[in-house]
Coordinates of C-alpha atoms in Angstrom, one line a residue:
Chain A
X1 CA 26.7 -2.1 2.5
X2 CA 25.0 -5.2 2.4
X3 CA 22.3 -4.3 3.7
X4 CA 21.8 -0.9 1.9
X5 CA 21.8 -3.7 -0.9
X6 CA 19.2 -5.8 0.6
X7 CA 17.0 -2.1 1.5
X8 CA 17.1 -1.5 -1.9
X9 CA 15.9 -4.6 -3.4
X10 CA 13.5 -4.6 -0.7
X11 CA 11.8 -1.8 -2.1
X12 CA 12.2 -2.2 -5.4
X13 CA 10.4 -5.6 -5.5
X14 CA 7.4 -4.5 -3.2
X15 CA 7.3 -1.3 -6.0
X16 CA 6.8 -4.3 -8.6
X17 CA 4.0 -6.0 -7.0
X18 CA 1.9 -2.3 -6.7
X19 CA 2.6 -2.2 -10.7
X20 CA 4.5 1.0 -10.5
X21 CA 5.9 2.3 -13.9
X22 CA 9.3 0.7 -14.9
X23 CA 11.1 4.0 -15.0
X24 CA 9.7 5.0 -11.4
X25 CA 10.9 1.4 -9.9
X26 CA 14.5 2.5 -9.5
X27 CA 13.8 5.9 -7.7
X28 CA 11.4 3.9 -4.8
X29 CA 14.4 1.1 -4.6
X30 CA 17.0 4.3 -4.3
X31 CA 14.0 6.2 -1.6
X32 CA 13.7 2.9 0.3
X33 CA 17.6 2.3 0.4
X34 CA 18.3 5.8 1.7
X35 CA 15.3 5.5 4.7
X36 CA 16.9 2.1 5.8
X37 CA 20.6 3.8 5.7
X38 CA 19.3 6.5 7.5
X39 CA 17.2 4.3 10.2
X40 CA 20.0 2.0 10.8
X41 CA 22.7 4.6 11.4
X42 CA 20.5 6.5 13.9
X43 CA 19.3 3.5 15.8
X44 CA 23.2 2.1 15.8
X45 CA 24.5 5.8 17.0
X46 CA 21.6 6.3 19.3
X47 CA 19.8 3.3 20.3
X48 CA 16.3 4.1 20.1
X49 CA 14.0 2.5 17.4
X50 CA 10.7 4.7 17.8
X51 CA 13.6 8.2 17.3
X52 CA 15.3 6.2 14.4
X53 CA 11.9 5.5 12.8
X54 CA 10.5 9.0 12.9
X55 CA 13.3 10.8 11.4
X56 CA 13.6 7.6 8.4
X57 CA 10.5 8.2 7.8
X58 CA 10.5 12.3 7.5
X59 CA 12.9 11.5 5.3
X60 CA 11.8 8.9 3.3
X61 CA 8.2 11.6 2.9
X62 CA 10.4 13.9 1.8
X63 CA 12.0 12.6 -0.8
X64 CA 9.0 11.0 -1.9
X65 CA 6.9 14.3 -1.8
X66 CA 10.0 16.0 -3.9
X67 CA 10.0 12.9 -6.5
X68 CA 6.7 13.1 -6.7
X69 CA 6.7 16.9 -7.7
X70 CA 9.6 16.1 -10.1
X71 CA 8.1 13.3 -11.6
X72 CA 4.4 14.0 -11.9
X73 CA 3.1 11.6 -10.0
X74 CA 1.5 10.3 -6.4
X75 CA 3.7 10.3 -3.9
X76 CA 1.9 6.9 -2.6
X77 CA 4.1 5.5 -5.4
X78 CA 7.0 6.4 -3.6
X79 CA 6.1 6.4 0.1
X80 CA 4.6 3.2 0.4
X81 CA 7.6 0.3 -0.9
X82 CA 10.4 2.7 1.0
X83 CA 8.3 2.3 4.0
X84 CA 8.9 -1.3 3.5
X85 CA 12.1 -1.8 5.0
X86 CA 11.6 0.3 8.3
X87 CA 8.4 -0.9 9.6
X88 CA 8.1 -2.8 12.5
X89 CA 8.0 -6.3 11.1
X90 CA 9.9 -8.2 13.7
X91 CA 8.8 -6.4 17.0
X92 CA 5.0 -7.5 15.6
X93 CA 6.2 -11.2 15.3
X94 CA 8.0 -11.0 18.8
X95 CA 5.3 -9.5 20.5
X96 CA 3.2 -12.9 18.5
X97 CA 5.8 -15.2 19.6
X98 CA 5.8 -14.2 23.5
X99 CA 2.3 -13.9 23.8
X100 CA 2.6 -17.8 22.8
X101 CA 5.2 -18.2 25.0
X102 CA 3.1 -16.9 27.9
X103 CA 5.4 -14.5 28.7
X104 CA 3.4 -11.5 29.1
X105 CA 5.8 -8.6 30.7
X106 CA 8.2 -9.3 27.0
X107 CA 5.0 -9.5 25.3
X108 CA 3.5 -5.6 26.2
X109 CA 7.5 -5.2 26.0
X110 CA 7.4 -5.4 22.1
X111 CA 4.1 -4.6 21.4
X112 CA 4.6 -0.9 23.1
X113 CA 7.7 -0.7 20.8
X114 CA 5.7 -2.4 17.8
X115 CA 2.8 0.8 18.2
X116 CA 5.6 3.4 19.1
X117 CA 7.6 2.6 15.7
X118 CA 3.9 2.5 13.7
X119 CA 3.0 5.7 15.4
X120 CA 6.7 7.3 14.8
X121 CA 6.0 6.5 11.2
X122 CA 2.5 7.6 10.5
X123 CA 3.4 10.9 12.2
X124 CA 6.4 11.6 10.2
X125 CA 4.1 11.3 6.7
X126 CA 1.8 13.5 8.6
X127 CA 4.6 16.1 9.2
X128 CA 5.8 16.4 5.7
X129 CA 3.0 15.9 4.0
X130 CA 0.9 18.5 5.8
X131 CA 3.9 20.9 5.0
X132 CA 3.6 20.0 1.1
X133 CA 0.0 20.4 1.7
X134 CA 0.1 24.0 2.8
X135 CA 2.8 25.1 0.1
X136 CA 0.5 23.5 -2.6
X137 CA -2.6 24.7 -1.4
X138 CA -0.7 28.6 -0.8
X139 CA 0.8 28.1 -4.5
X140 CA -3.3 27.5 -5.7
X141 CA -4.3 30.5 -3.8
X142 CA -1.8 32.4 -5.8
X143 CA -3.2 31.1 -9.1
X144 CA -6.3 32.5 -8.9
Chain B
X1 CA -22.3 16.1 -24.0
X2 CA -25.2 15.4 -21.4
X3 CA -24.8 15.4 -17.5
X4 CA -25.5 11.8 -17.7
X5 CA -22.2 11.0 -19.9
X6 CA -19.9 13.3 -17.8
X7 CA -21.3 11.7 -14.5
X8 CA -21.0 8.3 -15.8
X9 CA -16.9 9.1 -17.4
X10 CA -16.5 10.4 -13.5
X11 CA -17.6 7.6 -12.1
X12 CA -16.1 5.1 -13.8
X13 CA -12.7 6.9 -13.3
X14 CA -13.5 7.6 -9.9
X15 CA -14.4 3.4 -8.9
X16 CA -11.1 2.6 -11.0
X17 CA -9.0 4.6 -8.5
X18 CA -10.9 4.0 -5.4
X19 CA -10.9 -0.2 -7.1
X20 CA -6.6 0.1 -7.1
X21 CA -5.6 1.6 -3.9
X22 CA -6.1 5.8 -4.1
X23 CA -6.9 7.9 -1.6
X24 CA -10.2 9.6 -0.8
X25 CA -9.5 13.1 -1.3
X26 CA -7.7 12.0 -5.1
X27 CA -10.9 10.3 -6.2
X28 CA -13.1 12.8 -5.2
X29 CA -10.6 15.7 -6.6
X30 CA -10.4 14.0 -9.3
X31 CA -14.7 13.7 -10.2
X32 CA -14.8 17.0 -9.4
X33 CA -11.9 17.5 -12.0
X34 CA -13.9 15.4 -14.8
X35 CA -17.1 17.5 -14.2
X36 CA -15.5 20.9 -13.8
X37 CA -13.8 20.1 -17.0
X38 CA -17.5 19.6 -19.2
X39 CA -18.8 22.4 -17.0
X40 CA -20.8 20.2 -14.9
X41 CA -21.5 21.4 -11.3
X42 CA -20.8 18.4 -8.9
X43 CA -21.0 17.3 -5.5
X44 CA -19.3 13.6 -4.3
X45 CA -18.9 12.1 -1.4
X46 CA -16.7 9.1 -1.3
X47 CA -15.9 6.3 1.4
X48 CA -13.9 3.4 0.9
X49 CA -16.9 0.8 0.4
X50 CA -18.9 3.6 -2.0
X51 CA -18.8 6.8 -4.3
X52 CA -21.9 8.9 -3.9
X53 CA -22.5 11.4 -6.9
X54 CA -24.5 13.7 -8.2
X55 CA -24.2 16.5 -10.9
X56 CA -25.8 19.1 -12.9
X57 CA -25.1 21.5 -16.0
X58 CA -23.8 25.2 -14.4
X59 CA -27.1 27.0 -16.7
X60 CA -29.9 24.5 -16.1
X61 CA -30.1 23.0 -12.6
X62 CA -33.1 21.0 -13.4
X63 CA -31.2 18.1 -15.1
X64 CA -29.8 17.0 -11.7
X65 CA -28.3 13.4 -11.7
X66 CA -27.2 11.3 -8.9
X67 CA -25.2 8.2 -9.3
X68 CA -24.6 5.4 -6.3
X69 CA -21.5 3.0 -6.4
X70 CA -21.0 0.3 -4.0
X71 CA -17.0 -0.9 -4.3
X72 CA -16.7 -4.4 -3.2
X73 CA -13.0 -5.5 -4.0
X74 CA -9.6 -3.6 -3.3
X75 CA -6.6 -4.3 -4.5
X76 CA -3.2 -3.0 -5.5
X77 CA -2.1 -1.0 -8.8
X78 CA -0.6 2.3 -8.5
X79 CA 0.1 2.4 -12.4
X80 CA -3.9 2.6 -12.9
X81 CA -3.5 5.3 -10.4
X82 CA -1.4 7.4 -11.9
X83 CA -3.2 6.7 -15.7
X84 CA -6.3 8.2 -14.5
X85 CA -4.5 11.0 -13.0
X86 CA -3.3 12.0 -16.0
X87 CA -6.3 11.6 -17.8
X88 CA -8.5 13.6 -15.6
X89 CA -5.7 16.6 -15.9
X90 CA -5.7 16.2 -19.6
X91 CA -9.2 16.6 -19.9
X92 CA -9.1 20.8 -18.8
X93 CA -6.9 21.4 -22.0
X94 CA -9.2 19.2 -24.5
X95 CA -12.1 17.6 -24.0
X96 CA -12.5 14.5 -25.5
X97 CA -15.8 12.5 -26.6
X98 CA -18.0 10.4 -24.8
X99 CA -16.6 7.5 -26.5
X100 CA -12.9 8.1 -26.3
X101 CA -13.4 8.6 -23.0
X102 CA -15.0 5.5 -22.4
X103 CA -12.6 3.8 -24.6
X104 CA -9.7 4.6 -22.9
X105 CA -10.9 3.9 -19.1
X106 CA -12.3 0.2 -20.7
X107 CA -8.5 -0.4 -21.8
X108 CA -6.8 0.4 -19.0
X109 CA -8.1 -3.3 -17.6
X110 CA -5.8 -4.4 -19.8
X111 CA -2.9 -1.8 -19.2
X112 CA 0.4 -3.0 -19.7
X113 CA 1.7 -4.5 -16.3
X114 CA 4.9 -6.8 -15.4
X115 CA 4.8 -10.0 -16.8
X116 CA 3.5 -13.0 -14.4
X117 CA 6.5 -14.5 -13.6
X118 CA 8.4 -11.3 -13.1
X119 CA 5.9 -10.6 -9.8
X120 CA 6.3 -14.1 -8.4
X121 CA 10.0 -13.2 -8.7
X122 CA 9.6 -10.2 -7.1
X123 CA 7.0 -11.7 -4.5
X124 CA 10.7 -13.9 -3.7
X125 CA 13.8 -11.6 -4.0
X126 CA 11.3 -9.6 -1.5
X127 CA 11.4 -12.2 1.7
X128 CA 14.8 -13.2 0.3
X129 CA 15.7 -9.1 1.1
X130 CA 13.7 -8.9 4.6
X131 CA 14.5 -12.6 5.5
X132 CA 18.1 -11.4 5.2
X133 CA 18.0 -7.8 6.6
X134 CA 16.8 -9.1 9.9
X135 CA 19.4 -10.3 10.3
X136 CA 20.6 -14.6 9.4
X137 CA 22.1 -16.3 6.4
X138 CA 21.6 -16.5 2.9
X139 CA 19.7 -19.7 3.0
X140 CA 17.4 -18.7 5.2
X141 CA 16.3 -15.7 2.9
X142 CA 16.1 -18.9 -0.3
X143 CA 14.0 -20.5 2.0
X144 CA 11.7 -17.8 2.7
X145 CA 11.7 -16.9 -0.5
X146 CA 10.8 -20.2 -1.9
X147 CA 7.4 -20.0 1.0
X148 CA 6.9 -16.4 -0.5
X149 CA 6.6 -17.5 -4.2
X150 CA 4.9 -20.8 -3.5
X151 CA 1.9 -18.6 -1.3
X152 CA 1.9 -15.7 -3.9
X153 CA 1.4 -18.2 -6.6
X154 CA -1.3 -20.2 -4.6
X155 CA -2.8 -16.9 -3.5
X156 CA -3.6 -16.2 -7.0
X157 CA -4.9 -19.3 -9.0
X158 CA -7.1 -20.5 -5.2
X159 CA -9.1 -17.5 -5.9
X160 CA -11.9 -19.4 -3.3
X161 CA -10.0 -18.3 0.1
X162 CA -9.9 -14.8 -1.2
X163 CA -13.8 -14.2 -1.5
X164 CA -13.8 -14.1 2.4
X165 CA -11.3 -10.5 3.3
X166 CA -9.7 -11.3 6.2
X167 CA -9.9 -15.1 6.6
X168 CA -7.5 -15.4 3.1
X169 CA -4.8 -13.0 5.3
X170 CA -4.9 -15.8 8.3
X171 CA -5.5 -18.9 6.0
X172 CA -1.8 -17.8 4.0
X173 CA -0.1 -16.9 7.2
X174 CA -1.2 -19.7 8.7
X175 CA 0.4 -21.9 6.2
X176 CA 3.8 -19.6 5.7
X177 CA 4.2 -20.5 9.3
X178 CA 3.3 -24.4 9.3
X179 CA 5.5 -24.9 6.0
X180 CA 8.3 -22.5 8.3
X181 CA 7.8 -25.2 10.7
X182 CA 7.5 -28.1 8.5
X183 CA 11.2 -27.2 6.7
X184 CA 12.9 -26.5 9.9
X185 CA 12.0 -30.1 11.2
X186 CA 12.1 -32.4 8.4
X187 CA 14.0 -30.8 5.4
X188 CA 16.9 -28.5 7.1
X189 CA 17.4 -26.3 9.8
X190 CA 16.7 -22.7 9.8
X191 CA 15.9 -20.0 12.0
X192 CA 12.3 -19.9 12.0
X193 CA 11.9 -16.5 12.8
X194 CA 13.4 -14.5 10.2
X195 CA 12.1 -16.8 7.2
X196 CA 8.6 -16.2 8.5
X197 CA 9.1 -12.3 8.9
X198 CA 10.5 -12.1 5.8
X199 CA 7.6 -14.4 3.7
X200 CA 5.0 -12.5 5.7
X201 CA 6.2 -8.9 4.7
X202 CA 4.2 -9.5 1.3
X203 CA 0.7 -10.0 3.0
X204 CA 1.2 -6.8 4.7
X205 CA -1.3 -3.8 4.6
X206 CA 0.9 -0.8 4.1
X207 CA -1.3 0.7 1.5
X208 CA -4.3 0.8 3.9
X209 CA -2.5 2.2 6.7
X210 CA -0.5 5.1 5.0
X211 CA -3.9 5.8 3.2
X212 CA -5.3 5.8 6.2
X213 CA -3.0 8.6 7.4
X214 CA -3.4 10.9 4.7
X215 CA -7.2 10.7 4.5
X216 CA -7.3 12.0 7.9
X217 CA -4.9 14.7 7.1
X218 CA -6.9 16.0 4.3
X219 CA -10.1 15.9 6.7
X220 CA -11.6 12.4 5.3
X221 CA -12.0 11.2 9.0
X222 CA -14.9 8.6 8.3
X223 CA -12.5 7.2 5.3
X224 CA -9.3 7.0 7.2
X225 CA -11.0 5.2 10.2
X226 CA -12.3 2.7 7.9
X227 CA -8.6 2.2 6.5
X228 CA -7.3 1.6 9.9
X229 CA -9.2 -0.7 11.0
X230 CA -9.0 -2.6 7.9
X231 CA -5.4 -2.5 8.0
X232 CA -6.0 -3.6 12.0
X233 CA -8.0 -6.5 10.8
X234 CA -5.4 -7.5 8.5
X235 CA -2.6 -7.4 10.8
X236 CA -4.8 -9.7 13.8
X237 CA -5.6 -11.9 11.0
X238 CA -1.6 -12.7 10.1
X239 CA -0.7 -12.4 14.4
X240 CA -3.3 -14.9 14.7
X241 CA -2.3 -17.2 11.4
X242 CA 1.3 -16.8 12.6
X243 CA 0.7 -17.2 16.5
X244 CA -1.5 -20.4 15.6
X245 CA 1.2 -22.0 13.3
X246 CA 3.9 -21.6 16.4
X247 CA 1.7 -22.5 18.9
X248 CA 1.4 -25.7 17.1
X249 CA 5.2 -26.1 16.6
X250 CA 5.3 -25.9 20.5
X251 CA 3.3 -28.5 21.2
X252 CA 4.0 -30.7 18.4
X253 CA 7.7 -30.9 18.1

């Protein structure tokens, strides 16, 4: 609970500092919130980070994409502060730390899992958003 | 109105977006929007350091225009964003004048956004969240929050670090880290670690790398390389700030 708390501030405060319209703030902090429940209860059930961060981040684009239809607006807004919360902060700072440390074999360790997680997450925008790309460009087709 | 006015309204909407964080494909949608809207035939190309434009009227081809744009400075605003969004889908149901046009893209420098001291507290209760989330006490995530406001306030009024791009990036790391460092030894013990993730999270370039992403998707490969590698940049530049600031705690303490 705590930290669904802390997920949610966590995006709501990032949503601030892009200047994202007051009445849009809440919906990031609630789109960040339910990524980070999401990624935590996948990664405690299963143990895997890089699996935990792709599917948080399929569904953290899709919510975004369906607010963003809903709402009228980018889904960047969205996407970007609930990202927050999931990406792979403290395997980067680990993977800093050992290299320091000159302890190389922890070092590629980390950073493996640092580009796995990055990678998990860039490819779950792409999946969703290339589906929402194909309904909206099929829905144009219609139009004219 | 002439091709010159509608190029120049495009434009100008087009270096606003491209100025505050869009995507490639939404500023050249949306130029193409803006011209298609005064029936102005127009081609664009757009990369993240430049728009390239050029237009003429659909019944008379030999008023062609081009227009060049060089975009030096990028920052954050997704309100602006979604302003000029707006605006350039309003425009198919009524056209508006030269002037109004104009008049409204001026005013959106001074767009309503948070108050000052409402963003340094966000700038805070942010590290105070991630400081926390990874996991350590509550006064670890005051600390780091007190680093995060302190370097979000300096990073705005010493605007001379930020002329050079990605030297500002290690310059505030470097000092999150050594102030990190500095509390932990003389003021009161805290785990170093999570207070610097959680003041760093702030400097980080998600904008550039999810834009990155999506420009490829929508075919924009020249764009989205350009993205990554500036969001690359900006990461080395915080490892190395960081890495720097511990490797002198090692050998100093």
């Amino acid at each position: 609970m705590k930290g669904i708390i802390l997920a949610f501030l966590g995006s709501f405060c990032p949503a601030l500092l892009f200047n994202i319209e007051k009445n849009k703030l809440i919906w990031a902090g609630i789109c960040g919130a339910t990524g980070w429940t999401v990624y935590n209860s996948i990664y405690s059930y299963s143990g895997n980070k890089i699996y935990a961060a792709f599917i948080a981040s399929v569904v953290i684009s899709l919510i975004s994409e369906i607010m963003a239809k809903l709402l009228k607006t980018p889904a960047t807004v969205f996407n970007v502060p609930s990202l927050f919360p999931i990406v792979p902060g403290v395997s980067a700072y680990y993977t800093i730390l050992y290299i320091i440390e000159n302890d190389l074999t922890a070092a590629a360790y980390k950073g493996i899992e640092t580009l796995g997680i990055a990678g998990a997450i860039a490819f779950g925008i792409i999946l969703v958003s290339t589906i929402f790309r194909y309904i909206n460009t099929r829905k144009r087709r219609k139009a004219i | 109105m002439d091709v010159k006015e509608v190029l120049d309204i495009a434009m100008l909407s087009g270096e606003i977006l491209l100025t505050n964080g869009s995507e490639t494909y939404r500023v050249e949608e949306t130029i193409e929007r803006i011209c298609s809207a005064y029936d102005i035939e127009s081609e664009c190309f757009v990369v993240p350091t430049g728009i390239f434009l050029s237009g003429c009227s659909k019944n008379d081809t030999k008023d062609s225009i081009s227009l060049v744009k060089r975009i030096k400075e990028r920052t954050i605003n997704l309100h602006k964003i979604e302003m000029i969004n707006s605006f350039s889908r309003s425009l198919k149901d009524r056209r508006i004048s030269y002037d109004e046009a104009m008049k409204f893209l001026k005013g959106l420098d001074s767009a309503p956004s948070f108050p000052y001291y409402k963003s340094l507290l966000a700038a805070g209760v942010t590290s105070f969240a991630y400081a926390m989330l990874f996991g350590s006490s509550a006064i670890n995530g005051i600390v780091a929050a007190f680093i995060s406001i302190l370097i979000y306030y300096a990073e705005d009024k010493i605007t001379v670090i930020n002329l050079l791009p990605f030297f500002s990036e290690f310059i505030w790391s470097f000092i999150t880290g050594i102030l990190a460092v500095f509390i932990n030894k003389y003021i009161l013990p805290i785990n170093i670690d999570s207070v610097i993730i959680g003041s760093i999270i702030v400097l980080f370039p998600g904008i550039a790398i999810t834009n990155g992403i999506r420009d490829a998707l929508y075919g924009d490969i020249l764009s989205s390389q350009v993205r990554l590698a500036e969001a690359l940049y900006t990461v080395t530049a915080i490892g190395a700030g960081v890495g720097i600031s511990l490797l002198l705690m090692k050998y100093w303490m």
